[in-house]
N, CA, C and O atoms as a Tinker XYZ file with bonds, in Angstrom:
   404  protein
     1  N      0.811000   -1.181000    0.000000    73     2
     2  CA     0.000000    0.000000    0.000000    64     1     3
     3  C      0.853000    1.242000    0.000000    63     2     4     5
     4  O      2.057000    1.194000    0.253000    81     3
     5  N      0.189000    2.395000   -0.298000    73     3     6
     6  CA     0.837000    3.427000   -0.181000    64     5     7
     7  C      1.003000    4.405000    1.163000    63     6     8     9
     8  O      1.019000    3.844000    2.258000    81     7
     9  N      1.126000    5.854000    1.099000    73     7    10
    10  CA     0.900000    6.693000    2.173000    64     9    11
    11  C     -0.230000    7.252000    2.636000    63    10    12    13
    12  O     -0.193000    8.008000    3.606000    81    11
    13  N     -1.499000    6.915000    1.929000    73    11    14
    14  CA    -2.591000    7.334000    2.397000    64    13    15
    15  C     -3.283000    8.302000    2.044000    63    14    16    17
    16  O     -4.504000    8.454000    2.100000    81    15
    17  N     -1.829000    9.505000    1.373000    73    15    18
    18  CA    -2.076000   10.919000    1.445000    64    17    19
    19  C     -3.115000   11.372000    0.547000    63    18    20    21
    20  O     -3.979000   12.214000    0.794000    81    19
    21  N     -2.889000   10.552000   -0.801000    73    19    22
    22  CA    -4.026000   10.687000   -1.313000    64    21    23
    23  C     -3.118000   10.836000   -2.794000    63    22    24    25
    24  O     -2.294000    9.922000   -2.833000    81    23
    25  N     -3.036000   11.762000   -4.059000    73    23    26
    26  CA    -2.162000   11.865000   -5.038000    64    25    27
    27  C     -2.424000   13.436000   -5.657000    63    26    28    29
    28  O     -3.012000   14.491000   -5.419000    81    27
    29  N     -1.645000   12.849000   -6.507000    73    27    30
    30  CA    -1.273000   14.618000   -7.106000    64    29    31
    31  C     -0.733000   13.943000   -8.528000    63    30    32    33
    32  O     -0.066000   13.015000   -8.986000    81    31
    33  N     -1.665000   15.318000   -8.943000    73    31    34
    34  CA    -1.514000   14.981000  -10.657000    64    33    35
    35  C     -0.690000   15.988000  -11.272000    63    34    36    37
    36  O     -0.944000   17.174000  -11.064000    81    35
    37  N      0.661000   15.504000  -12.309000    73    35    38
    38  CA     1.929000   15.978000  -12.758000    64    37    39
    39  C      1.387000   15.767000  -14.642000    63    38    40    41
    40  O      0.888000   14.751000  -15.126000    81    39
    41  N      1.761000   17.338000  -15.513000    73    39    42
    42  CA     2.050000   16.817000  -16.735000    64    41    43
    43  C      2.795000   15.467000  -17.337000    63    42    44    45
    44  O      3.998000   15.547000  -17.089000    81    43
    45  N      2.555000   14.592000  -17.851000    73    43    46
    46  CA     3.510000   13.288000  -18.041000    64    45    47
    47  C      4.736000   14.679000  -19.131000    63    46    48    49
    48  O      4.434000   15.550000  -19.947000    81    47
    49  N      6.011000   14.244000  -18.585000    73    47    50
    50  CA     6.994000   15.077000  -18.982000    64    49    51
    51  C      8.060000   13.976000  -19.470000    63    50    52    53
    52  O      7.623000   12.858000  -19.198000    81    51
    53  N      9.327000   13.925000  -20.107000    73    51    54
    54  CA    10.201000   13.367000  -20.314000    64    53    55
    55  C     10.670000   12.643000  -19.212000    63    54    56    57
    56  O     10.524000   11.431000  -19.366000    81    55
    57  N     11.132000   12.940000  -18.260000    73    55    58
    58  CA    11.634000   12.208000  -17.090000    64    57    59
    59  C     10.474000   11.598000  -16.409000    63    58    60    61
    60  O     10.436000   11.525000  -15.181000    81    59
    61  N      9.396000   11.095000  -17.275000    73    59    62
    62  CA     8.254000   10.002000  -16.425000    64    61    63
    63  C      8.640000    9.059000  -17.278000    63    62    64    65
    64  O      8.373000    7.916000  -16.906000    81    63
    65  N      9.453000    9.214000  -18.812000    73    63    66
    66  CA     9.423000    8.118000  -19.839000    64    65    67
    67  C      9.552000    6.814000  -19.312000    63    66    68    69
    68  O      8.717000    5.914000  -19.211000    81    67
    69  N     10.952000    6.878000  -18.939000    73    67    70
    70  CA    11.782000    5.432000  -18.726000    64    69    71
    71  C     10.770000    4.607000  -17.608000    63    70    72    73
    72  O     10.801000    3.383000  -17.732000    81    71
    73  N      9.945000    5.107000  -16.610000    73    71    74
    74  CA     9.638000    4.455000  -15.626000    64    73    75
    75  C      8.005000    3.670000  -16.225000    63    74    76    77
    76  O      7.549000    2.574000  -15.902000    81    75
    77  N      7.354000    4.817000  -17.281000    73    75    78
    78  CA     6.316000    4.492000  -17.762000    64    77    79
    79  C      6.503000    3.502000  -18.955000    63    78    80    81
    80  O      5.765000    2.612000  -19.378000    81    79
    81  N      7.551000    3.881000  -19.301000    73    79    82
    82  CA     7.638000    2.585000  -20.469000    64    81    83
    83  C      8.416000    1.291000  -19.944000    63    82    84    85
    84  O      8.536000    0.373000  -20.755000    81    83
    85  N      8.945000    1.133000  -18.691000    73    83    86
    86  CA     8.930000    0.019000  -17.926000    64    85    87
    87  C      7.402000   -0.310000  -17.198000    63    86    88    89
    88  O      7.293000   -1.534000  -17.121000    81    87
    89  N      6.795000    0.037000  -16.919000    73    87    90
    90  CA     5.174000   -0.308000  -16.837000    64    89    91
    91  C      4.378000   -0.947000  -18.489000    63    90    92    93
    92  O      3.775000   -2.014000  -18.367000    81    91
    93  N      4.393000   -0.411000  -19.688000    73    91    94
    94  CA     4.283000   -0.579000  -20.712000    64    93    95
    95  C      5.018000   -2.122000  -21.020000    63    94    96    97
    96  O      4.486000   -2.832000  -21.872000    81    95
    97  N      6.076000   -2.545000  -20.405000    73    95    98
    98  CA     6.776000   -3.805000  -20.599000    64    97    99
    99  C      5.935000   -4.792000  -20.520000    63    98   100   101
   100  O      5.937000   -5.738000  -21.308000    81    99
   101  N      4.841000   -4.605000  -19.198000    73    99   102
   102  CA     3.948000   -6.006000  -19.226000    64   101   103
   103  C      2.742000   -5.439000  -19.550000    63   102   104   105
   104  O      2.035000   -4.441000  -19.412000    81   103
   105  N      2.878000   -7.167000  -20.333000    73   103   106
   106  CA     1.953000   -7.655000  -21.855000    64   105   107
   107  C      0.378000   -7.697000  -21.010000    63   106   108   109
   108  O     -0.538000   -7.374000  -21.767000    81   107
   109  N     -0.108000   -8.070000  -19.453000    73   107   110
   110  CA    -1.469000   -7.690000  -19.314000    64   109   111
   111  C     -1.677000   -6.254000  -19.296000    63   110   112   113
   112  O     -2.605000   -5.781000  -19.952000    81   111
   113  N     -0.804000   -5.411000  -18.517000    73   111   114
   114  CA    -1.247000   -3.915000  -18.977000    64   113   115
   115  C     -1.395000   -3.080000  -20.116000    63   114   116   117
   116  O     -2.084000   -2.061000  -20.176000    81   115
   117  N     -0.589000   -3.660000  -21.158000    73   115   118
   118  CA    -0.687000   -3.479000  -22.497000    64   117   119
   119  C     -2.214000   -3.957000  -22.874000    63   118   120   121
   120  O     -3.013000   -3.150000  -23.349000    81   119
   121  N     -2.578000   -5.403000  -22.614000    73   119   122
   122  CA    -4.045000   -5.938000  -23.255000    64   121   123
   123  C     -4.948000   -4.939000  -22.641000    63   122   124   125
   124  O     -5.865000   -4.543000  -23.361000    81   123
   125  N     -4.850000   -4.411000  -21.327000    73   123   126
   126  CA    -6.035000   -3.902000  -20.650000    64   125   127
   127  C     -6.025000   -2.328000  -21.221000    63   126   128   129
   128  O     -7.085000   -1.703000  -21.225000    81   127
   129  N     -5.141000   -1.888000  -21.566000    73   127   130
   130  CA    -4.631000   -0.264000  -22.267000    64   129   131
   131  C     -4.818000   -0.630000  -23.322000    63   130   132   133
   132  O     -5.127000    0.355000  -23.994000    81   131
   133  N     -4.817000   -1.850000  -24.140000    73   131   134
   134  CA    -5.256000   -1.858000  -25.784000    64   133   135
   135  C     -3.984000   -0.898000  -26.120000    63   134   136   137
   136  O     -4.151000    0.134000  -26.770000    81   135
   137  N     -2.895000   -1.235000  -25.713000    73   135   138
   138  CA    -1.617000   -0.188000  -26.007000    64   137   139
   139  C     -0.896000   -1.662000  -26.818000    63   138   140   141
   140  O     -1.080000   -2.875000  -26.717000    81   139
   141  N     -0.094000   -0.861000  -27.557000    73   139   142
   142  CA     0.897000   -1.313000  -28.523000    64   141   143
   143  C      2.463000   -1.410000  -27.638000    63   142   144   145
   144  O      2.842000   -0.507000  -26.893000    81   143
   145  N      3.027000   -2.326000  -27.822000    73   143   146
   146  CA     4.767000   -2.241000  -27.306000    64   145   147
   147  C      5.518000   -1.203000  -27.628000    63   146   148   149
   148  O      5.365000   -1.190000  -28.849000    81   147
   149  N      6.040000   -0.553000  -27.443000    73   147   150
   150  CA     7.024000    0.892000  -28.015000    64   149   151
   151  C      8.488000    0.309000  -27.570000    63   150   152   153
   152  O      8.655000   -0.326000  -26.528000    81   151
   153  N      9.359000    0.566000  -28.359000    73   151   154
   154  CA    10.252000    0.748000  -27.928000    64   153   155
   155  C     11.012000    1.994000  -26.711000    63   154   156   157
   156  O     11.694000    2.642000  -27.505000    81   155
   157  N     11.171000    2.413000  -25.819000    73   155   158
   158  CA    12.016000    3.486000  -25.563000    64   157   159
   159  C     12.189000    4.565000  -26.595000    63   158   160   161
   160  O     11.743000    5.657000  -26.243000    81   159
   161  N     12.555000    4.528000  -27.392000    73   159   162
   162  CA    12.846000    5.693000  -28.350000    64   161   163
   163  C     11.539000    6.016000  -28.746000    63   162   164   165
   164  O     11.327000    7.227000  -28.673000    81   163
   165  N     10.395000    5.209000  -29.222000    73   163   166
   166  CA     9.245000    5.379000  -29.518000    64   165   167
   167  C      8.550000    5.610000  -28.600000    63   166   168   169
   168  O      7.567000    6.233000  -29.003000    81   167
   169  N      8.517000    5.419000  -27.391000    73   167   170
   170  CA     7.982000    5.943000  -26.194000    64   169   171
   171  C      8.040000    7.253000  -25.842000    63   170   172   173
   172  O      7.015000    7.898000  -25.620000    81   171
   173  N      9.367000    7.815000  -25.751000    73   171   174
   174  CA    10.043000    9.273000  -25.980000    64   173   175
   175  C      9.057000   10.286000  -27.247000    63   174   176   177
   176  O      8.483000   11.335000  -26.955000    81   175
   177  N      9.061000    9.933000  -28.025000    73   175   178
   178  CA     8.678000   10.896000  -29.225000    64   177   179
   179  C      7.265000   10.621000  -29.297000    63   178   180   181
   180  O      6.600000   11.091000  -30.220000    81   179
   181  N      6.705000    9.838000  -28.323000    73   179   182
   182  CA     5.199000    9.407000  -28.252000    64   181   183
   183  C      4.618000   10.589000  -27.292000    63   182   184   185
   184  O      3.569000   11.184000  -27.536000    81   183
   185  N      5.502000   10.857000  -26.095000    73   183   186
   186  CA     5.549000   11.395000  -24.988000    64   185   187
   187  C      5.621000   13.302000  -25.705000    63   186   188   189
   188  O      4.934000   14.268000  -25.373000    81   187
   189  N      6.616000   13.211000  -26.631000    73   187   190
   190  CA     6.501000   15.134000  -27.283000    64   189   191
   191  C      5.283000   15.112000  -27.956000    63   190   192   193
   192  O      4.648000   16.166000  -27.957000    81   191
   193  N      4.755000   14.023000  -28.602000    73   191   194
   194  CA     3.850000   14.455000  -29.158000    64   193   195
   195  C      2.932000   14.275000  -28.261000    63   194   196   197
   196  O      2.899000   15.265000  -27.529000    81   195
   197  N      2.075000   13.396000  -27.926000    73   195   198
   198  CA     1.161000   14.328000  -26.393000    64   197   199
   199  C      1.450000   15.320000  -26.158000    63   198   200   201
   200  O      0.848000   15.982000  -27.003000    81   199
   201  N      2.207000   16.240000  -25.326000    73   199   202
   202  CA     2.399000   16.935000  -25.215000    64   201   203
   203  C      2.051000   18.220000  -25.893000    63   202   204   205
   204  O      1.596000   19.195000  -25.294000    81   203
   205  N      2.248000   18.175000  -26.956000    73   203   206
   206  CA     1.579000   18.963000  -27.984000    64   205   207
   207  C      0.276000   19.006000  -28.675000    63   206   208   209
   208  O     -0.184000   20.072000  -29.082000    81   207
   209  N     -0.553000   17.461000  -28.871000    73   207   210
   210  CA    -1.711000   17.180000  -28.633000    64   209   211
   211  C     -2.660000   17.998000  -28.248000    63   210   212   213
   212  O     -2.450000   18.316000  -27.077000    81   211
   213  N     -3.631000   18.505000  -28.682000    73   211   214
   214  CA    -4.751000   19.485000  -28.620000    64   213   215
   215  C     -6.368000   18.697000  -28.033000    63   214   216   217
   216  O     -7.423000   19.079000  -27.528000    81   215
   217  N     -5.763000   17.453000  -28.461000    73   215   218
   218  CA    -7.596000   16.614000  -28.002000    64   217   219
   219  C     -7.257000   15.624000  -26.893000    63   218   220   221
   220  O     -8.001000   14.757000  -26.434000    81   219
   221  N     -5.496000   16.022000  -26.403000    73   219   222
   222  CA    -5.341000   14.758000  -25.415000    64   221   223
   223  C     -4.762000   15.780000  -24.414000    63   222   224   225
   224  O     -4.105000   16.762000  -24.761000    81   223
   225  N     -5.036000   15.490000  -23.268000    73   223   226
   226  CA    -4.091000   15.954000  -22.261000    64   225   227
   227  C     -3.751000   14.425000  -21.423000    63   226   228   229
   228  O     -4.568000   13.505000  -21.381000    81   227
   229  N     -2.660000   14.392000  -20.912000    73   227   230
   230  CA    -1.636000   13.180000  -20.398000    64   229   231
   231  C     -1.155000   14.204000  -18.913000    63   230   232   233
   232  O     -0.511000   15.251000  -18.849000    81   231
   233  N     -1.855000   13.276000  -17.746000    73   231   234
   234  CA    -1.102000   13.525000  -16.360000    64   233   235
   235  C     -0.422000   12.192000  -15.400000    63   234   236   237
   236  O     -1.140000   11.219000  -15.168000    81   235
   237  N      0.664000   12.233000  -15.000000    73   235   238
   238  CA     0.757000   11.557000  -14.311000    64   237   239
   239  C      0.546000   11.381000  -13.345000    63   238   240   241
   240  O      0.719000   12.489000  -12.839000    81   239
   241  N      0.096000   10.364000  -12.156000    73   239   242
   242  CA    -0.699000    9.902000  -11.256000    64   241   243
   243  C      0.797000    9.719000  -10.421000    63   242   244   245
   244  O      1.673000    8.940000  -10.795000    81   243
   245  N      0.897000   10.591000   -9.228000    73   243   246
   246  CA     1.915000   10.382000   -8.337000    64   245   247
   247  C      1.025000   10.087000   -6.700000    63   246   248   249
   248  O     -0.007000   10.486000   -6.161000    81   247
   249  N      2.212000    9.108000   -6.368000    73   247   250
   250  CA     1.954000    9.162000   -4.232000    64   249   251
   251  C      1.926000   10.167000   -3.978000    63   250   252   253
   252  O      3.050000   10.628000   -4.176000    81   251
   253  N      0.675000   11.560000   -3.290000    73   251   254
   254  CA     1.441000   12.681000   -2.839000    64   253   255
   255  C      2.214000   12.659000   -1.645000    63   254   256   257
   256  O      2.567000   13.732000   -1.155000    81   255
   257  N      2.500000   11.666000   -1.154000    73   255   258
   258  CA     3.320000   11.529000    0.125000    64   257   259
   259  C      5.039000   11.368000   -0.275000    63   258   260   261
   260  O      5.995000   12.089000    0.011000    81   259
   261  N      4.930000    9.921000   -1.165000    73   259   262
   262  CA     6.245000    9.792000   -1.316000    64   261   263
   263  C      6.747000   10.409000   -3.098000    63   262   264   265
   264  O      7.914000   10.406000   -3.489000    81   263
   265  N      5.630000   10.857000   -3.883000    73   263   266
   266  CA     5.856000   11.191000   -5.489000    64   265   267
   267  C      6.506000   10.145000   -5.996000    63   266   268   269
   268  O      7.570000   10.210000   -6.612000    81   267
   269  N      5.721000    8.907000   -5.683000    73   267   270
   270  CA     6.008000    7.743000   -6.823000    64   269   271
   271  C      5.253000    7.712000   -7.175000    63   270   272   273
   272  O      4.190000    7.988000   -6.618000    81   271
   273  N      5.469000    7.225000   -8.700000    73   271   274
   274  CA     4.766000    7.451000   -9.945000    64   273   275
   275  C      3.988000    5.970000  -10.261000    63   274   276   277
   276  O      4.386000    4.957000  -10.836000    81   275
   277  N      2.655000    6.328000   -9.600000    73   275   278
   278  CA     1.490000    4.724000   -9.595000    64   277   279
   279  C      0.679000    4.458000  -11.212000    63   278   280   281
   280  O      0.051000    3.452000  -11.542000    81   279
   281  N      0.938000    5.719000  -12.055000    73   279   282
   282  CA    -0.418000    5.638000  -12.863000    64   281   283
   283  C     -0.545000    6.724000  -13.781000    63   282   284   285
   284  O     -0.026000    7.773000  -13.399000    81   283
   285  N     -1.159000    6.735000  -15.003000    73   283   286
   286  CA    -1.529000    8.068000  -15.268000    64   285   287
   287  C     -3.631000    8.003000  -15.686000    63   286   288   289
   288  O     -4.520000    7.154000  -15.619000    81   287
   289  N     -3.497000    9.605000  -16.132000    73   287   290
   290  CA    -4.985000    9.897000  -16.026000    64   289   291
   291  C     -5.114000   10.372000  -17.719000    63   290   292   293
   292  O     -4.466000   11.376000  -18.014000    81   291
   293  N     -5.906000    9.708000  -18.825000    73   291   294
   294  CA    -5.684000   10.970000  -19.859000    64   293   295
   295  C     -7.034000   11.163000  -19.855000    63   294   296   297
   296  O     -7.809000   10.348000  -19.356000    81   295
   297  N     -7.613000   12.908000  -20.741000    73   295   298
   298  CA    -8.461000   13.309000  -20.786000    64   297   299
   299  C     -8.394000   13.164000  -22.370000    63   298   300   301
   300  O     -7.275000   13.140000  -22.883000    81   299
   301  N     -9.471000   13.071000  -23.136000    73   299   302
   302  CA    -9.762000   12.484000  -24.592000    64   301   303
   303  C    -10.996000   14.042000  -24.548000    63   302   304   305
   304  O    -11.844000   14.108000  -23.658000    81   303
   305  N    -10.882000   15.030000  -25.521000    73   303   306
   306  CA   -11.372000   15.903000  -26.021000    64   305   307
   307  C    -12.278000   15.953000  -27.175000    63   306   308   309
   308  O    -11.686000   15.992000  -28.254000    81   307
   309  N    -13.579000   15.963000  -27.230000    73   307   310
   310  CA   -14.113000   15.322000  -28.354000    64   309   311
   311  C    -15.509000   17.115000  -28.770000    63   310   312   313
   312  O    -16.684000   17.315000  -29.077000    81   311
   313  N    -14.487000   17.743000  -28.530000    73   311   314
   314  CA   -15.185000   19.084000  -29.043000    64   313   315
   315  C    -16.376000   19.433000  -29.862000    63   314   316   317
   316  O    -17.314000   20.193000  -29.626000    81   315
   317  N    -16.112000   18.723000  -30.830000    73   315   318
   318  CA   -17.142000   18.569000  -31.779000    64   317   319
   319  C    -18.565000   18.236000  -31.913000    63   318   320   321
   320  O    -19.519000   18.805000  -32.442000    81   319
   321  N    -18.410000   17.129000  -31.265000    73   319   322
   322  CA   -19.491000   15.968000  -30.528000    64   321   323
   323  C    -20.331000   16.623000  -29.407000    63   322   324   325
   324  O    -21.555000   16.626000  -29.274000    81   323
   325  N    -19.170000   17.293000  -28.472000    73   323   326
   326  CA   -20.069000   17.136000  -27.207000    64   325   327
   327  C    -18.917000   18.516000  -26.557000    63   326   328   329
   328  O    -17.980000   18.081000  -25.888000    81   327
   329  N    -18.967000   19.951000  -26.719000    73   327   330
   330  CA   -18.245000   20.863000  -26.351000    64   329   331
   331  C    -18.430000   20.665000  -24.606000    63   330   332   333
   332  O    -19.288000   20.395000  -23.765000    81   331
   333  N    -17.282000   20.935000  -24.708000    73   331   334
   334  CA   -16.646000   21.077000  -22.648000    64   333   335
   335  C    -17.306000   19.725000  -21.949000    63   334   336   337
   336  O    -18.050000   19.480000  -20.999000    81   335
   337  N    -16.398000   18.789000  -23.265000    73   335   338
   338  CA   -16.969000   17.313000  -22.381000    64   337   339
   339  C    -15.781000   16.290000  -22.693000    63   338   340   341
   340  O    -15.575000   16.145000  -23.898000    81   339
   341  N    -15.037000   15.622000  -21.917000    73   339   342
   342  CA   -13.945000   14.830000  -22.201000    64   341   343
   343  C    -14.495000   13.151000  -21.980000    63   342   344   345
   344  O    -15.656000   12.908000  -21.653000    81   343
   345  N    -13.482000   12.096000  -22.210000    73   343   346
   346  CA   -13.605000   11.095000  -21.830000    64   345   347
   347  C    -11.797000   10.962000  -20.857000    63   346   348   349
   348  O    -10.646000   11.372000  -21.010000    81   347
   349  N    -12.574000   10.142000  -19.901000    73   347   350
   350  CA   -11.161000   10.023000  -18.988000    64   349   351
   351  C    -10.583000    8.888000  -18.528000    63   350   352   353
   352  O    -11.319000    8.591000  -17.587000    81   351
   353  N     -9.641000    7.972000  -18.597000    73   351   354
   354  CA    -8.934000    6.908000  -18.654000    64   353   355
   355  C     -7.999000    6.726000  -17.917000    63   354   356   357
   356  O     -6.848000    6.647000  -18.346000    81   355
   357  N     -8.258000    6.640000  -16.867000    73   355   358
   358  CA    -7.801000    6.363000  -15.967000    64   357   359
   359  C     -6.797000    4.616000  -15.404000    63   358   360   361
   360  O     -7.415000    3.572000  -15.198000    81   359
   361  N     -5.026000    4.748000  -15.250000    73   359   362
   362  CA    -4.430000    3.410000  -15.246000    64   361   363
   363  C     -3.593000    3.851000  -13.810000    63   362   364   365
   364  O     -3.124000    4.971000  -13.605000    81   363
   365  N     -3.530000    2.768000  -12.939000    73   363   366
   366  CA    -2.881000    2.555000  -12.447000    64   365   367
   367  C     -1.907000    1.561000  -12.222000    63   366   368   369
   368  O     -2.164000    0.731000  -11.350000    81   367
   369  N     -0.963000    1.487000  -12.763000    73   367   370
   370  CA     0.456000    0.773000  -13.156000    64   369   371
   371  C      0.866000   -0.200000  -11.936000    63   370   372   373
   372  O      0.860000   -1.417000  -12.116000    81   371
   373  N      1.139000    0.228000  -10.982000    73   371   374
   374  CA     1.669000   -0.184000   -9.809000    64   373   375
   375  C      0.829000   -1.040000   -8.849000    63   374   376   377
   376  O      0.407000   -0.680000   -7.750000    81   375
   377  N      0.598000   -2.641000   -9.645000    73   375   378
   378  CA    -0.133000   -3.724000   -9.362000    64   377   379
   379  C     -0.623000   -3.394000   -7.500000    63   378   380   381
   380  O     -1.694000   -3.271000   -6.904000    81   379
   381  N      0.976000   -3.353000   -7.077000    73   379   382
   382  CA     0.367000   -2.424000   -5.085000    64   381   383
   383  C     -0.495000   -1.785000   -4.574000    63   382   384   385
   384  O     -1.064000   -1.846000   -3.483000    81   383
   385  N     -0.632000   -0.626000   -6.143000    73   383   386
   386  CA    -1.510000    0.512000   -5.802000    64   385   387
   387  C     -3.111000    0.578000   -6.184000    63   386   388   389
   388  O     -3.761000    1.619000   -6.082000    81   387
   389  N     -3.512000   -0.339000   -6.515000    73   387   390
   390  CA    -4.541000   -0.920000   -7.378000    64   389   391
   391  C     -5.399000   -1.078000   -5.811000    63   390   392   393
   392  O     -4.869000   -1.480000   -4.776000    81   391
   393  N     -6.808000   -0.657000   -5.959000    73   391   394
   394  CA    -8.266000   -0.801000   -5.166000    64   393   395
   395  C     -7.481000   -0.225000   -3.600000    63   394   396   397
   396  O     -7.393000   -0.852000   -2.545000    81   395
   397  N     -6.998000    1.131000   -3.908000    73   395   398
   398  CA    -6.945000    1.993000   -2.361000    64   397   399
   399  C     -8.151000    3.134000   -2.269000    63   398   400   401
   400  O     -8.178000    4.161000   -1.591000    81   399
   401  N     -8.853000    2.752000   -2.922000    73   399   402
   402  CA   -10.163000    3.399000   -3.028000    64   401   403
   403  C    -10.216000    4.654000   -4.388000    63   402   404
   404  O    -11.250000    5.285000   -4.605000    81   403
């Protein structure tokens, strides 16, 4: 389990890569994300482009106690359809951190 504190949500930035694309390594979180394998390098240039992304925003899901990195949150922007209305997708990576409410 974690600290309790509760979490705090961080832009996913370059220095979340390496730890998120070691989460990305296993093949059930991949099936349940319907995510593709990336290499590292492809992970990286996956990560600028989010970033720049206009219909996605990408946060990472930190411990706010200790700022380990359990998870992220994305928001899916569908303007068109349905103005000032997102879809939200929510993963938590860190098999530990899974059903703390």
């Amino acid at each position: 389990g974690g600290g309790g504190g509760g979490v705090e949500l961080v832009p996913y930035r370059e220095e979340h890569v390496e730890t998120y694309h070691g989460w990305m390594e296993d093949e059930v979180l991949r099936e349940e994300t319907c995510s593709e394998r990336l290499s590292l390098e492809e992970e990286i240039d996956m990560q600028k482009s989010w970033a720049k992304d206009t219909d996605k925003v990408t946060f990472i899901v930190l411990d706010a106690e200790t700022k380990e990195m359990v998870g992220d949150i994305n928001l899916f922007f569908y303007e068109e359809d349905a103005p000032y209305s997102a879809e939200i997708n929510v993963m938590i990576a860190q098999p530990s951190r899974r059903r703390e409410g």
